[in-house]
Amino acid sequence: MALISVANADSIKKTAGDEARRHPLMLAENTAEPEQAVGADGFRLPPQRQKSTAPDIPPLASDKSPHDVAMAAEKGTLKNPYSYSTMDPALVEAGRKKYMSVSCNGCHGGNGGGGMCPPLSNATWVYGADDDTLFRLVSLGSDELQKQGYTRKGRENVVGPMPPHGKIVKTEDDLWRIIYFIRGNFRGDAKDIKW
Ligand code: HEC
């Protein structure tokens, strides 16, 4: 089901500076380059060669690909090793940088507030709010998630597939940091925090 009209998708293509990284669902106005580190020779490093954005925060999860982790884990068992009980602003910021570096903002906006894609900052969660669902959804994409038996619960303004990112986000640890950012960026009511 294509809710994005063809005319709309075409106009996005024309304004896109970097068509290779574009997807019809990406925000037209998002022209910001993802933040990238610079190597010793002054050239930008590809995202996978960047050092952790928070080298002072030791990784709590593995460097396996999120795809492999999501495929191997039993349903309902994935849990962020970074505790949400007191949100660490440095870790939220580290997660935000990762989020930008893999272009989640292209579809969801810089603060996860949504654009052409569902906002990540409100209390409506399409498949559920828990860590296990979010980790799997981002890693495997919404089509594969549904194949694994996860069903649509909430409704957002956009109904379209979320592409798999479990090999674009390099490590399990990186994805948990991105999810930590999503938690830290929540703008809804405290009573709706169920994670
Ligand atoms: C090409 C556009 C696109 C990109 C890039 C993208 N997403 Fe999504 N995302 C979507 C769409 C579309 C949905 C809704 C899927 C559905 O309704 O089945 C979604 C849903 C989600 C949800 C669930 C939101 C909710 O309200 O329940 C989360 C969390 C999410 N994405 C995180 C991410 C993260 C993190 C990244 C980067 C690693 C990312 N997305 C990259 C399009 C995108």
CSV table of N, CA, C and O and ligand atoms in Angstrom, one decimal, residues 23 25-26 102-104 107-108 117-120 124-127 134 137-138 142 152 156 158 160-163 165 169 178 182, ligand 1:
chain,number,residue,atom,x,y,z
A,23,HIS,N,15.6,7.7,0.0
A,23,HIS,CA,14.5,6.7,-0.1
A,23,HIS,C,13.3,7.5,-0.2
A,23,HIS,O,13.2,8.7,0.4
A,25,LEU,N,10.7,7.7,1.3
A,25,LEU,CA,10.1,8.1,2.6
A,25,LEU,C,10.9,9.2,3.3
A,25,LEU,O,10.4,9.7,4.3
A,26,MET,N,12.1,9.4,2.8
A,26,MET,CA,12.9,10.4,3.5
A,26,MET,C,12.4,11.8,3.5
A,26,MET,O,11.8,12.2,2.5
A,102,VAL,N,23.8,7.0,10.9
A,102,VAL,CA,23.2,6.0,10.0
A,102,VAL,C,21.9,6.5,9.4
A,102,VAL,O,21.1,5.7,8.8
A,103,SER,N,21.7,7.8,9.5
A,103,SER,CA,20.6,8.5,8.7
A,103,SER,C,19.2,8.1,9.1
A,103,SER,O,18.3,8.2,8.3
A,104,CYS,N,19.0,7.7,10.4
A,104,CYS,CA,17.6,7.5,10.8
A,104,CYS,C,16.8,8.8,10.7
A,104,CYS,O,15.6,8.8,10.4
A,107,CYS,N,14.4,9.9,7.8
A,107,CYS,CA,13.0,9.5,7.8
A,107,CYS,C,12.2,10.0,9.1
A,107,CYS,O,11.1,10.4,9.0
A,108,HIS,N,12.9,9.9,10.2
A,108,HIS,CA,12.2,10.2,11.5
A,108,HIS,C,12.5,11.6,12.0
A,108,HIS,O,12.0,12.0,13.1
A,117,CYS,N,7.7,9.9,8.4
A,117,CYS,CA,7.6,8.6,9.1
A,117,CYS,C,7.2,8.8,10.5
A,117,CYS,O,7.2,9.9,11.0
A,118,PRO,N,6.8,7.7,11.2
A,118,PRO,CA,6.2,7.9,12.5
A,118,PRO,C,7.2,8.5,13.5
A,118,PRO,O,8.4,8.3,13.5
A,119,PRO,N,6.7,9.4,14.3
A,119,PRO,CA,7.5,10.0,15.4
A,119,PRO,C,8.0,9.0,16.4
A,119,PRO,O,7.3,8.0,16.7
A,120,LEU,N,9.2,9.1,16.8
A,120,LEU,CA,9.8,8.2,17.8
A,120,LEU,C,9.7,8.8,19.2
A,120,LEU,O,10.1,8.2,20.2
A,124,THR,N,2.7,6.7,21.1
A,124,THR,CA,2.2,5.7,20.2
A,124,THR,C,3.3,4.8,19.6
A,124,THR,O,4.2,5.4,18.9
A,125,TRP,N,3.2,3.5,19.8
A,125,TRP,CA,4.3,2.6,19.3
A,125,TRP,C,3.6,1.6,18.4
A,125,TRP,O,2.7,0.9,18.8
A,126,VAL,N,4.0,1.6,17.1
A,126,VAL,CA,3.3,0.8,16.1
A,126,VAL,C,3.3,-0.7,16.5
A,126,VAL,O,2.2,-1.3,16.4
A,127,TYR,N,4.4,-1.2,17.0
A,127,TYR,CA,4.4,-2.7,17.3
A,127,TYR,C,4.6,-3.0,18.8
A,127,TYR,O,4.6,-4.1,19.2
A,134,LEU,N,11.6,-2.9,19.7
A,134,LEU,CA,12.3,-1.8,19.0
A,134,LEU,C,13.6,-2.4,18.4
A,134,LEU,O,13.9,-2.1,17.2
A,137,LEU,N,12.6,-4.5,15.4
A,137,LEU,CA,12.0,-3.7,14.3
A,137,LEU,C,13.2,-2.9,13.5
A,137,LEU,O,13.2,-3.0,12.3
A,138,VAL,N,14.1,-2.3,14.2
A,138,VAL,CA,15.1,-1.5,13.6
A,138,VAL,C,16.1,-2.5,12.8
A,138,VAL,O,16.5,-2.2,11.7
A,142,SER,N,10.2,-3.8,9.3
A,142,SER,CA,8.8,-4.1,9.7
A,142,SER,C,8.3,-5.4,9.0
A,142,SER,O,7.4,-6.1,9.6
A,152,ARG,N,0.9,-5.3,14.4
A,152,ARG,CA,0.7,-3.9,14.5
A,152,ARG,C,-0.3,-3.6,15.6
A,152,ARG,O,-1.4,-4.2,15.7
A,156,GLU,N,0.0,5.2,13.4
A,156,GLU,CA,0.7,6.5,13.3
A,156,GLU,C,0.2,7.0,11.9
A,156,GLU,O,-0.5,6.3,11.2
A,158,VAL,N,1.8,7.4,9.3
A,158,VAL,CA,2.3,6.8,8.1
A,158,VAL,C,2.2,5.3,8.2
A,158,VAL,O,2.5,4.7,9.3
A,160,GLY,N,3.8,2.4,6.2
A,160,GLY,CA,4.7,1.9,5.2
A,160,GLY,C,5.8,1.1,5.8
A,160,GLY,O,5.9,1.2,7.1
A,161,PRO,N,6.5,0.3,5.1
A,161,PRO,CA,7.5,-0.5,5.7
A,161,PRO,C,8.7,0.3,6.2
A,161,PRO,O,9.1,1.3,5.6
A,162,MET,N,9.3,-0.2,7.3
A,162,MET,CA,10.6,0.4,7.8
A,162,MET,C,11.6,-0.6,7.3
A,162,MET,O,11.6,-1.8,7.5
A,163,PRO,N,12.6,-0.1,6.5
A,163,PRO,CA,13.6,-1.0,5.9
A,163,PRO,C,14.6,-1.5,7.0
A,163,PRO,O,14.8,-0.9,8.0
A,165,HIS,N,17.7,-2.3,9.2
A,165,HIS,CA,19.0,-1.6,9.5
A,165,HIS,C,20.0,-2.4,10.3
A,165,HIS,O,20.9,-1.8,10.8
A,169,VAL,N,23.5,-0.3,11.0
A,169,VAL,CA,24.0,-0.1,12.3
A,169,VAL,C,25.0,-1.2,12.6
A,169,VAL,O,24.6,-2.4,12.4
A,178,ILE,N,21.4,3.8,20.3
A,178,ILE,CA,20.4,4.5,19.6
A,178,ILE,C,19.1,4.4,20.3
A,178,ILE,O,18.3,5.4,20.4
A,182,ILE,N,16.5,7.2,21.9
A,182,ILE,CA,15.0,7.3,21.7
A,182,ILE,C,14.3,7.4,23.0
A,182,ILE,O,13.4,8.2,23.2
B,1,HEC,C1,13.4,4.9,4.8
B,1,HEC,C2,12.8,5.5,5.9
B,1,HEC,C3,13.2,5.0,7.3
B,1,HEC,C4,14.5,5.0,7.8
B,1,HEC,C5,15.8,5.4,7.2
B,1,HEC,C6,14.3,4.6,9.2
B,1,HEC,N1,13.0,4.3,9.5
B,1,HEC,FE1,12.3,3.8,11.3
B,1,HEC,N2,10.4,3.6,10.4
B,1,HEC,C7,10.1,3.9,9.1
B,1,HEC,C8,8.7,3.6,8.9
B,1,HEC,C9,7.9,3.8,7.6
B,1,HEC,C10,8.2,3.1,10.1
B,1,HEC,C11,6.8,2.5,10.4
B,1,HEC,C12,6.7,1.1,10.1
B,1,HEC,C13,5.3,0.5,10.1
B,1,HEC,O1,4.4,1.2,10.4
B,1,HEC,O2,5.2,-0.7,9.9
B,1,HEC,C14,9.3,3.1,11.1
B,1,HEC,C15,9.2,2.8,12.4
B,1,HEC,C16,10.2,2.9,13.3
B,1,HEC,C17,10.0,2.8,14.8
B,1,HEC,C18,8.7,2.5,15.5
B,1,HEC,C19,8.0,3.8,15.8
B,1,HEC,C20,6.7,3.7,16.5
B,1,HEC,O3,6.1,4.8,16.6
B,1,HEC,O4,6.3,2.6,16.9
B,1,HEC,C21,11.2,2.9,15.3
B,1,HEC,C22,11.6,2.9,16.8
B,1,HEC,C23,12.2,3.3,14.3
B,1,HEC,N3,11.5,3.3,13.1
B,1,HEC,C24,13.5,3.5,14.5
B,1,HEC,C25,14.4,3.8,13.4
B,1,HEC,C26,15.8,3.9,13.6
B,1,HEC,C27,16.6,3.8,15.0
B,1,HEC,C28,16.4,4.1,12.4
B,1,HEC,C29,17.8,4.2,12.0
B,1,HEC,C30,18.7,3.1,12.4
B,1,HEC,C31,15.3,4.2,11.4
B,1,HEC,N4,14.1,3.9,12.1
B,1,HEC,C32,15.4,4.4,10.1
B,1,HEC,C33,10.9,4.4,8.2
B,1,HEC,C34,12.3,4.6,8.3
